[in-house]
Amino acid sequence: MIPILAAIGVGVLGTLAEKTAAALLKRDLGGRMATDPTGRPFDAILGQSRSVASTQSPLLVAASPRPMGPRVAGDLIGRKVVANGSVVELRGSIATVLPYRLPTTAAAVQIEVRDLHGTVVRTVSLGPRPGGLHQLLFDGRGLPSGQYLYRVIATDAVGQPIAGANTASGRVMGVRLENGRPFLDVGRALVPLSAVYHNQ
C-alpha cells in the first residue's frame, strides 16, 4: 500500500513540477517555445524522461493497475458469477460432457477447445441452437489426456456475437491456484478467473 501511495505522490509531484516549469519558461520567454542547445523542444525532452522513468522506477511500476490475482479471486467466494470458459479433463477417447447455456436462439454455435497454453486444439461447429442449457458429448479423440479449456461461441443471424453465452454460472465455492493462475470452483465447474464476465 505504501509503495502505491508513494508512486501516486511521485506522479502528482512530477506533473506539478512539469506544469510549473512550463509556465515559468513560457513567461520568461515571452510565450516562445523553449528549446535545449540541440534545438529540441523541452516538451519532447520531458516526454522522453517521463517514459524512461516509468519503465525504470519501481514506484511507478507499482502504481500500475494490478492484475486480477488470488486475492481478487478470493473476494469472489460466495458471490454468483457467469463465465465463458471452463476446464475439462480429457482421458483419451473417453467421452466427456461439455455443458453450455445460450440466452437466446443462436444461428450458429461453436465449441472451442484450447490447451492450457491458449492454443486452439479443436473447434466443433454445432449449427443453429435454441436458447437454454445444452450439452456436447466430446470424446477428445486424438488429443493427449489432460486438462483443457473450452468456451462457447454463439452468433445471431447477422453474425454478431450473442452476449450472455456461457459455460458456467453459479456461486463461487472456492479458489485454486494452478501454475500460479487462479481458478474458481463454480458449482461443478472449474473456471479461470479471466473467463468471468459477470459477478454479483
CSV table of C-alpha atoms in Angstrom, one decimal:
chain,number,residue,atom,x,y,z
A,1,MET,CA,0.0,0.0,0.0
A,2,ILE,CA,2.8,2.4,0.9
A,3,PRO,CA,4.7,1.9,-2.4
A,4,ILE,CA,1.4,2.6,-4.3
A,5,LEU,CA,0.7,5.8,-2.3
A,6,ALA,CA,4.4,6.9,-2.8
A,7,ALA,CA,4.1,6.3,-6.5
A,8,ILE,CA,0.9,8.3,-6.7
A,9,GLY,CA,2.7,11.1,-4.8
A,10,VAL,CA,5.7,11.0,-7.1
A,11,GLY,CA,3.4,11.1,-10.1
A,12,VAL,CA,1.4,14.1,-8.8
A,13,LEU,CA,4.6,16.0,-7.8
A,14,GLY,CA,6.2,15.2,-11.2
A,15,THR,CA,3.1,16.5,-13.0
A,16,LEU,CA,3.0,19.7,-10.9
A,17,ALA,CA,6.7,20.3,-11.4
A,18,GLU,CA,6.3,19.9,-15.2
A,19,LYS,CA,3.4,22.4,-15.3
A,20,THR,CA,5.2,24.9,-13.1
A,21,ALA,CA,8.4,24.7,-15.2
A,22,ALA,CA,6.5,25.0,-18.4
A,23,ALA,CA,4.6,28.1,-17.1
A,24,LEU,CA,7.9,29.8,-15.9
A,25,LEU,CA,9.6,29.1,-19.2
A,26,LYS,CA,6.7,30.5,-21.2
A,27,ARG,CA,6.6,33.6,-19.0
A,28,ASP,CA,10.4,34.2,-19.2
A,29,LEU,CA,10.5,33.5,-22.9
A,30,GLY,CA,7.5,35.7,-23.8
A,31,GLY,CA,5.4,32.7,-24.9
A,32,ARG,CA,8.0,31.3,-27.3
A,33,MET,CA,8.7,27.6,-27.1
A,34,ALA,CA,11.8,26.7,-25.0
A,35,THR,CA,14.5,24.5,-26.6
A,36,ASP,CA,17.7,23.0,-25.4
A,37,PRO,CA,21.1,23.7,-27.2
A,38,THR,CA,20.3,20.9,-29.8
A,39,GLY,CA,17.1,22.6,-30.8
A,40,ARG,CA,14.8,20.0,-29.3
A,41,PRO,CA,11.7,21.4,-27.6
A,42,PHE,CA,11.7,20.9,-23.8
A,43,ASP,CA,8.2,19.3,-24.1
A,44,ALA,CA,9.9,16.5,-26.1
A,45,ILE,CA,12.7,16.1,-23.5
A,46,LEU,CA,10.1,16.0,-20.7
A,47,GLY,CA,8.1,13.3,-22.5
A,48,GLN,CA,11.2,11.2,-23.1
A,49,SER,CA,12.3,11.5,-19.5
A,50,ARG,CA,8.8,10.6,-18.4
A,51,SER,CA,8.8,7.4,-20.5
A,52,VAL,CA,12.2,6.4,-19.2
A,53,ALA,CA,11.2,7.0,-15.6
A,54,SER,CA,8.0,4.9,-16.0
A,55,THR,CA,10.0,1.9,-17.3
A,56,GLN,CA,12.8,2.2,-14.7
A,57,SER,CA,11.1,3.4,-11.5
A,58,PRO,CA,9.8,0.5,-9.2
A,59,LEU,CA,7.5,3.0,-7.6
A,60,LEU,CA,5.8,3.9,-10.8
A,61,VAL,CA,5.6,0.3,-11.8
A,62,ALA,CA,3.9,-0.5,-8.5
A,63,ALA,CA,1.3,2.2,-9.2
A,64,SER,CA,0.1,0.5,-12.4
A,65,PRO,CA,-3.2,-1.4,-12.3
A,66,ARG,CA,-2.7,-4.8,-10.6
A,67,PRO,CA,-3.7,-8.0,-12.4
A,68,MET,CA,-6.6,-9.9,-11.0
A,69,GLY,CA,-4.8,-12.3,-8.8
A,70,PRO,CA,-5.6,-14.7,-5.9
A,71,ARG,CA,-6.7,-12.0,-3.5
A,72,VAL,CA,-9.3,-10.7,-6.0
A,73,ALA,CA,-10.3,-14.2,-6.8
A,74,GLY,CA,-10.8,-14.9,-3.1
A,75,ASP,CA,-13.1,-11.8,-2.9
A,76,LEU,CA,-15.5,-13.6,-5.2
A,77,ILE,CA,-16.0,-16.6,-2.9
A,78,GLY,CA,-19.8,-16.8,-2.1
A,79,ARG,CA,-20.7,-14.5,-5.0
A,80,LYS,CA,-22.6,-15.5,-8.1
A,81,VAL,CA,-20.6,-15.4,-11.3
A,82,VAL,CA,-21.1,-16.1,-15.0
A,83,ALA,CA,-18.1,-17.3,-17.1
A,84,ASN,CA,-17.5,-18.3,-20.7
A,85,GLY,CA,-14.6,-20.7,-20.3
A,86,SER,CA,-14.4,-23.9,-18.2
A,87,VAL,CA,-11.7,-26.6,-17.5
A,88,VAL,CA,-12.4,-30.1,-18.8
A,89,GLU,CA,-10.4,-33.2,-18.0
A,90,LEU,CA,-9.9,-35.4,-21.1
A,91,ARG,CA,-8.9,-39.0,-20.8
A,92,GLY,CA,-8.0,-40.3,-24.2
A,93,SER,CA,-11.1,-41.1,-26.3
A,94,ILE,CA,-13.5,-41.4,-23.3
A,95,ALA,CA,-16.4,-39.0,-23.9
A,96,THR,CA,-16.8,-36.0,-21.7
A,97,VAL,CA,-19.9,-33.8,-21.3
A,98,LEU,CA,-19.3,-30.1,-22.1
A,99,PRO,CA,-22.3,-28.1,-20.8
A,100,TYR,CA,-23.1,-24.6,-22.1
A,101,ARG,CA,-26.0,-22.1,-22.0
A,102,LEU,CA,-27.4,-19.8,-24.6
A,103,PRO,CA,-29.5,-16.8,-23.5
A,104,THR,CA,-31.4,-16.8,-26.8
A,105,THR,CA,-31.6,-18.7,-30.1
A,106,ALA,CA,-28.3,-18.7,-32.0
A,107,ALA,CA,-27.9,-19.0,-35.7
A,108,ALA,CA,-24.5,-20.7,-35.3
A,109,VAL,CA,-22.8,-22.2,-32.3
A,110,GLN,CA,-19.2,-23.4,-31.9
A,111,ILE,CA,-17.4,-25.0,-29.0
A,112,GLU,CA,-13.7,-24.0,-29.0
A,113,VAL,CA,-11.3,-26.3,-27.1
A,114,ARG,CA,-7.8,-24.9,-26.1
A,115,ASP,CA,-4.8,-26.4,-24.3
A,116,LEU,CA,-3.7,-24.6,-21.1
A,117,HIS,CA,-1.2,-22.5,-23.2
A,118,GLY,CA,-4.2,-21.0,-25.1
A,119,THR,CA,-3.7,-22.8,-28.4
A,120,VAL,CA,-6.9,-23.9,-30.1
A,121,VAL,CA,-6.8,-27.7,-30.5
A,122,ARG,CA,-10.3,-28.3,-31.7
A,123,THR,CA,-13.4,-26.4,-32.8
A,124,VAL,CA,-16.7,-28.1,-33.1
A,125,SER,CA,-19.4,-26.5,-35.2
A,126,LEU,CA,-22.9,-27.2,-34.0
A,127,GLY,CA,-25.1,-25.1,-36.3
A,128,PRO,CA,-28.2,-23.3,-35.0
A,129,ARG,CA,-29.3,-23.9,-31.5
A,130,PRO,CA,-32.3,-22.6,-29.4
A,131,GLY,CA,-31.8,-20.7,-26.2
A,132,GLY,CA,-31.3,-22.7,-23.0
A,133,LEU,CA,-29.0,-25.3,-21.5
A,134,HIS,CA,-27.2,-27.6,-23.9
A,135,GLN,CA,-24.5,-30.4,-23.7
A,136,LEU,CA,-21.9,-31.5,-26.1
A,137,LEU,CA,-20.6,-35.1,-25.8
A,138,PHE,CA,-16.9,-34.5,-26.6
A,139,ASP,CA,-14.6,-37.5,-27.0
A,140,GLY,CA,-11.2,-35.7,-27.3
A,141,ARG,CA,-10.1,-38.3,-29.8
A,142,GLY,CA,-6.5,-37.5,-31.0
A,143,LEU,CA,-5.7,-35.2,-28.0
A,144,PRO,CA,-3.4,-36.2,-25.2
A,145,SER,CA,-5.0,-36.8,-21.9
A,146,GLY,CA,-5.0,-33.8,-19.6
A,147,GLN,CA,-6.8,-30.6,-18.8
A,148,TYR,CA,-8.2,-28.3,-21.5
A,149,LEU,CA,-10.3,-25.1,-21.6
A,150,TYR,CA,-13.5,-24.8,-23.6
A,151,ARG,CA,-15.8,-22.0,-24.4
A,152,VAL,CA,-18.9,-21.4,-26.4
A,153,ILE,CA,-19.1,-19.0,-29.4
A,154,ALA,CA,-22.6,-18.1,-30.4
A,155,THR,CA,-23.7,-15.7,-33.1
A,156,ASP,CA,-27.0,-14.4,-34.3
A,157,ALA,CA,-28.4,-14.4,-37.9
A,158,VAL,CA,-26.2,-11.5,-39.0
A,159,GLY,CA,-23.1,-13.0,-37.5
A,160,GLN,CA,-22.9,-10.8,-34.4
A,161,PRO,CA,-21.8,-12.4,-31.1
A,162,ILE,CA,-24.5,-13.2,-28.6
A,163,ALA,CA,-23.8,-11.7,-25.2
A,164,GLY,CA,-24.5,-14.0,-22.3
A,165,ALA,CA,-23.5,-17.3,-23.7
A,166,ASN,CA,-21.6,-19.2,-21.0
A,167,THR,CA,-20.1,-22.5,-19.9
A,168,ALA,CA,-20.6,-22.0,-16.1
A,169,SER,CA,-22.8,-19.9,-13.8
A,170,GLY,CA,-23.4,-20.1,-10.1
A,171,ARG,CA,-21.9,-19.4,-6.7
A,172,VAL,CA,-18.1,-19.4,-6.2
A,173,MET,CA,-17.3,-22.1,-3.7
A,174,GLY,CA,-13.5,-21.8,-3.6
A,175,VAL,CA,-10.3,-20.8,-5.4
A,176,ARG,CA,-7.4,-23.0,-6.7
A,177,LEU,CA,-4.0,-21.9,-8.0
A,178,GLU,CA,-2.8,-23.9,-11.0
A,179,ASN,CA,0.7,-22.9,-12.2
A,180,GLY,CA,0.3,-19.5,-10.4
A,181,ARG,CA,-3.1,-18.8,-12.1
A,182,PRO,CA,-6.3,-18.5,-10.1
A,183,PHE,CA,-9.2,-20.8,-11.0
A,184,LEU,CA,-12.7,-20.6,-9.4
A,185,ASP,CA,-14.8,-23.6,-8.3
A,186,VAL,CA,-18.3,-22.7,-9.6
A,187,GLY,CA,-20.8,-25.4,-8.9
A,188,ARG,CA,-19.3,-28.4,-10.6
A,189,ALA,CA,-17.2,-26.4,-13.0
A,190,LEU,CA,-13.7,-25.0,-12.7
A,191,VAL,CA,-13.2,-21.7,-14.5
A,192,PRO,CA,-10.2,-19.4,-14.9
A,193,LEU,CA,-10.6,-16.0,-13.4
A,194,SER,CA,-10.1,-14.4,-16.8
A,195,ALA,CA,-13.2,-16.2,-18.1
A,196,VAL,CA,-15.6,-14.5,-15.6
A,197,TYR,CA,-17.5,-11.7,-17.2
A,198,HIS,CA,-20.2,-11.0,-14.6
A,199,ASN,CA,-20.5,-11.3,-10.9
A,200,GLN,CA,-22.9,-10.1,-8.2
